[in-house]
mmCIF file of C-alpha atoms in Angstrom:
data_model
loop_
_atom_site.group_PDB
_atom_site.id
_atom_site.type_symbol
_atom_site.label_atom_id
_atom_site.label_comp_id
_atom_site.label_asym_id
_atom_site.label_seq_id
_atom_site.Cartn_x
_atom_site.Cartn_y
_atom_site.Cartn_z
ATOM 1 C CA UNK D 203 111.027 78.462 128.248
ATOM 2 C CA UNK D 204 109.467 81.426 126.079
ATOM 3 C CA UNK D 205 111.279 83.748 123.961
ATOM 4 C CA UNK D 206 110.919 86.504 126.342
ATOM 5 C CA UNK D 207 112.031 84.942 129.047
ATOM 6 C CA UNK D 208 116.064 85.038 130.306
ATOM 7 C CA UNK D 209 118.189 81.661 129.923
ATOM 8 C CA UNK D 210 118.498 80.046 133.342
ATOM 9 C CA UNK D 211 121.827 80.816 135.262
ATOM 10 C CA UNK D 212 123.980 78.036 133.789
ATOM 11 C CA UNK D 213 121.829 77.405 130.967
ATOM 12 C CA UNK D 214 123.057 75.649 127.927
ATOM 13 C CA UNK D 215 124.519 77.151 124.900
ATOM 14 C CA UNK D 216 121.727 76.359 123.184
ATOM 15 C CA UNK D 217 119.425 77.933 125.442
ATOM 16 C CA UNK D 218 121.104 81.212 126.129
ATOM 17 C CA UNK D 219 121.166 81.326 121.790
ATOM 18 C CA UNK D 220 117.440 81.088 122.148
ATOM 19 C CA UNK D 221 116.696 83.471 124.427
ATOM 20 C CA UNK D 222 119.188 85.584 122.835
ATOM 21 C CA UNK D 223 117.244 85.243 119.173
ATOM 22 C CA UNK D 224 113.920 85.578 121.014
ATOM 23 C CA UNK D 225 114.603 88.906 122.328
ATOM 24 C CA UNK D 226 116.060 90.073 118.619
ATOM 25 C CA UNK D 227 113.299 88.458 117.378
ATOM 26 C CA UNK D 228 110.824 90.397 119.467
ATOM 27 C CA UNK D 229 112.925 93.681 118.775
ATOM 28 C CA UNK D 230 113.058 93.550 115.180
ATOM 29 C CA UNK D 231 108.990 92.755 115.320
ATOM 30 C CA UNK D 232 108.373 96.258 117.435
ATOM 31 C CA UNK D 233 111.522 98.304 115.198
ATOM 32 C CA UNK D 234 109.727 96.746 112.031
ATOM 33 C CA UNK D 235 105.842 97.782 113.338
ATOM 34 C CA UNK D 236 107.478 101.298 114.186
ATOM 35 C CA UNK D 237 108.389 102.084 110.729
ATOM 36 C CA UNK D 238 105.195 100.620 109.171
ATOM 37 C CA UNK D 239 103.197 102.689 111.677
ATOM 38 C CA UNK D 240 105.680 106.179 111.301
ATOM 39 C CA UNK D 241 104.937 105.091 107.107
ATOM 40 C CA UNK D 242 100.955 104.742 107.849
ATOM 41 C CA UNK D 243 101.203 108.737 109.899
ATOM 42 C CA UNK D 244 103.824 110.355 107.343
ATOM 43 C CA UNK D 245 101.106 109.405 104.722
ATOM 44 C CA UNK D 246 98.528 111.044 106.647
ATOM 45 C CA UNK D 247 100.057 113.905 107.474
ATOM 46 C CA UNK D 248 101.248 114.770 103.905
ATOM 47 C CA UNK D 249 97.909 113.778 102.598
ATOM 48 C CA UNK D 250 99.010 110.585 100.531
ATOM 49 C CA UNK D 251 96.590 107.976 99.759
ATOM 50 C CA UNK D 252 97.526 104.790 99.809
ATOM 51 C CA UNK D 253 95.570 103.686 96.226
ATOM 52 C CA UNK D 254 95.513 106.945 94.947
ATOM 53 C CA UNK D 255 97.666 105.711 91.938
ATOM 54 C CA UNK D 256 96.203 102.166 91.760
ATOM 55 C CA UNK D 257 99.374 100.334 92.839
ATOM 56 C CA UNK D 258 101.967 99.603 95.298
ATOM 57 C CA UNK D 259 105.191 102.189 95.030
ATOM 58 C CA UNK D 260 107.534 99.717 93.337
ATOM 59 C CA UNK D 261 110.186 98.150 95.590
ATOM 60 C CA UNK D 262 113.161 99.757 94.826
ATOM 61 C CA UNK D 263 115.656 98.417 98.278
ATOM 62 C CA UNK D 264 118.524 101.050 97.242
ATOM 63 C CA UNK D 265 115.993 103.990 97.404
ATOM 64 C CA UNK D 266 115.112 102.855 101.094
ATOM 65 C CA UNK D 267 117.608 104.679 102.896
ATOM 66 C CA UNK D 268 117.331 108.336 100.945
ATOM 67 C CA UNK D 269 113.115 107.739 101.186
ATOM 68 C CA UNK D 270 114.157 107.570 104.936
ATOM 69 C CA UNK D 271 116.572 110.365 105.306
ATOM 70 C CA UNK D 272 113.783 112.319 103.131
ATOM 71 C CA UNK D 273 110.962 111.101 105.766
ATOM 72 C CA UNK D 274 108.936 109.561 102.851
ATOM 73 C CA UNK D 275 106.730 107.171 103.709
ATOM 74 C CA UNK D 276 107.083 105.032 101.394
ATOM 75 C CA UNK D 277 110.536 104.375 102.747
ATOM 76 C CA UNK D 278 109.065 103.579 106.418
ATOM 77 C CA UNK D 279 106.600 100.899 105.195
ATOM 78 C CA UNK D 280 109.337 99.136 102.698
ATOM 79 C CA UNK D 281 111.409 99.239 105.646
ATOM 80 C CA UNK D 282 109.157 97.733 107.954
ATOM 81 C CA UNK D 283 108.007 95.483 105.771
ATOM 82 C CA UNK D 284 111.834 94.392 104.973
ATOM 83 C CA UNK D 285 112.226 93.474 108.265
ATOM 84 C CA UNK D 286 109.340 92.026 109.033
ATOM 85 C CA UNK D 287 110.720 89.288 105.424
ATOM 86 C CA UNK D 288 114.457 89.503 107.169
ATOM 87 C CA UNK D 289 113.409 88.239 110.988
ATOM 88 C CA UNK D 290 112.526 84.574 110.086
ATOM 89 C CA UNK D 291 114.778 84.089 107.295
ATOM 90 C CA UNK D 292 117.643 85.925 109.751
ATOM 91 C CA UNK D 293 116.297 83.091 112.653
ATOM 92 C CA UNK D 294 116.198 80.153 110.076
ATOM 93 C CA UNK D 295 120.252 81.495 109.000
ATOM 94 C CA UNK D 296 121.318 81.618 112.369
ATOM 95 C CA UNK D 297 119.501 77.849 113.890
ATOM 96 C CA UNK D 298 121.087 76.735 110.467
ATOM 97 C CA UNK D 299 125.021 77.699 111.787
ATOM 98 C CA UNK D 300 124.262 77.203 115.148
ATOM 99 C CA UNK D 301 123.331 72.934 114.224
ATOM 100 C CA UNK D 302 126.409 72.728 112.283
ATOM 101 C CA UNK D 303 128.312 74.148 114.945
ATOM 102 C CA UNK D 304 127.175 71.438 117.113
ATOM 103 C CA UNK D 305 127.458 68.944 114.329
ATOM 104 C CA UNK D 306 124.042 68.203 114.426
ATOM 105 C CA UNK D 307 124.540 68.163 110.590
ATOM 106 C CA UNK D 308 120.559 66.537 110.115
ATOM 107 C CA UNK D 309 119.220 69.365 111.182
ATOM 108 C CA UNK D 310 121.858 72.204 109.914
ATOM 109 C CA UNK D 311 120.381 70.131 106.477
ATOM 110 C CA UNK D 312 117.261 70.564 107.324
ATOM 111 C CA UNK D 313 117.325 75.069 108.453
ATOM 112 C CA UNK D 314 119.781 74.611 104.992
ATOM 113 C CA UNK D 315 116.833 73.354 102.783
ATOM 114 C CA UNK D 316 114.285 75.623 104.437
ATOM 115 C CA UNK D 317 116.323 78.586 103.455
ATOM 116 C CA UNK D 318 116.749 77.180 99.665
ATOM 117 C CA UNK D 319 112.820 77.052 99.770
ATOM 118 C CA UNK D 320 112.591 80.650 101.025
ATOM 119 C CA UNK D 321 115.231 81.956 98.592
ATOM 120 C CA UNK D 322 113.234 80.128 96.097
ATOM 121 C CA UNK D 323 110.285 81.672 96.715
ATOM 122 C CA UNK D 324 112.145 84.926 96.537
ATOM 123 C CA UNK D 325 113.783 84.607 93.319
ATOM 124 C CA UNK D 326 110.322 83.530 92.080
ATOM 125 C CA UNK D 327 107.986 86.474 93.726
ATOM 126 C CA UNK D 328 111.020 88.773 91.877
ATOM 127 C CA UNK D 329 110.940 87.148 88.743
ATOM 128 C CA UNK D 330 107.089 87.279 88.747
ATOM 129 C CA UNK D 331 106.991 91.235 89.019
ATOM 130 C CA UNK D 332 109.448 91.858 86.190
#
């Protein structure tokens, strides 16, 4: 079954929470390429260039929403990119709860160690830029 198709009538729990993750999956992927490509024309329009300063705009996640309410694009392409970080690590949370759930504790261990890596490499990427 692919993510974009429906679970079969009287499909198993596990694979209407597949198809259910597949489509918010695929959602959050077109939402997330949205506000990268609104970013990309906002910048455009108000005549930014993208390495006119020699580096990134710093990351600043509480500054998201106001660059966004301001229509800054620096807002729409953190955003974006946010999401496009959140997806997996959202699907990895969610297969995690949804094996220990069905007690398949092996491989709620497993999604559990997967997202310690990821966190990991997180906490490292932040530590790295301060």
């Amino acid at each position: 079954m692919s993510a974009t198709s429906p679970a079969p009538q009287g499909g198993s729990a596990a694979e209407v929470l597949e198809a259910a993750i597949g489509r918010l999956l695929i959602a959050g992927t077109w939402l997330a390429m949205a506000l990268v490509l609104v970013g990309v024309v906002l910048m455009f329009v108000t005549g930014v260039a993208p390495l006119a300063h020699g580096a990134i705009p710093p990351f600043d996640p509480a500054q998201i929403p106001a660059e966004l309410l301001a229509l800054q694009p620096v807002g729409f392409l953190w955003a974006g990119i946010v999401i496009i970080i959140a997806l997996p690590i959202g699907r990895v949370v969610v297969a995690g709860l949804a094996f220990a759930a069905a007690r398949d504790l092996r491989l709620a261990l497993v999604s559990s160690l997967v997202l310690l890596v990821v966190l990991v490499s997180i906490g490292a990427a932040i530590g790295l830029e301060a």
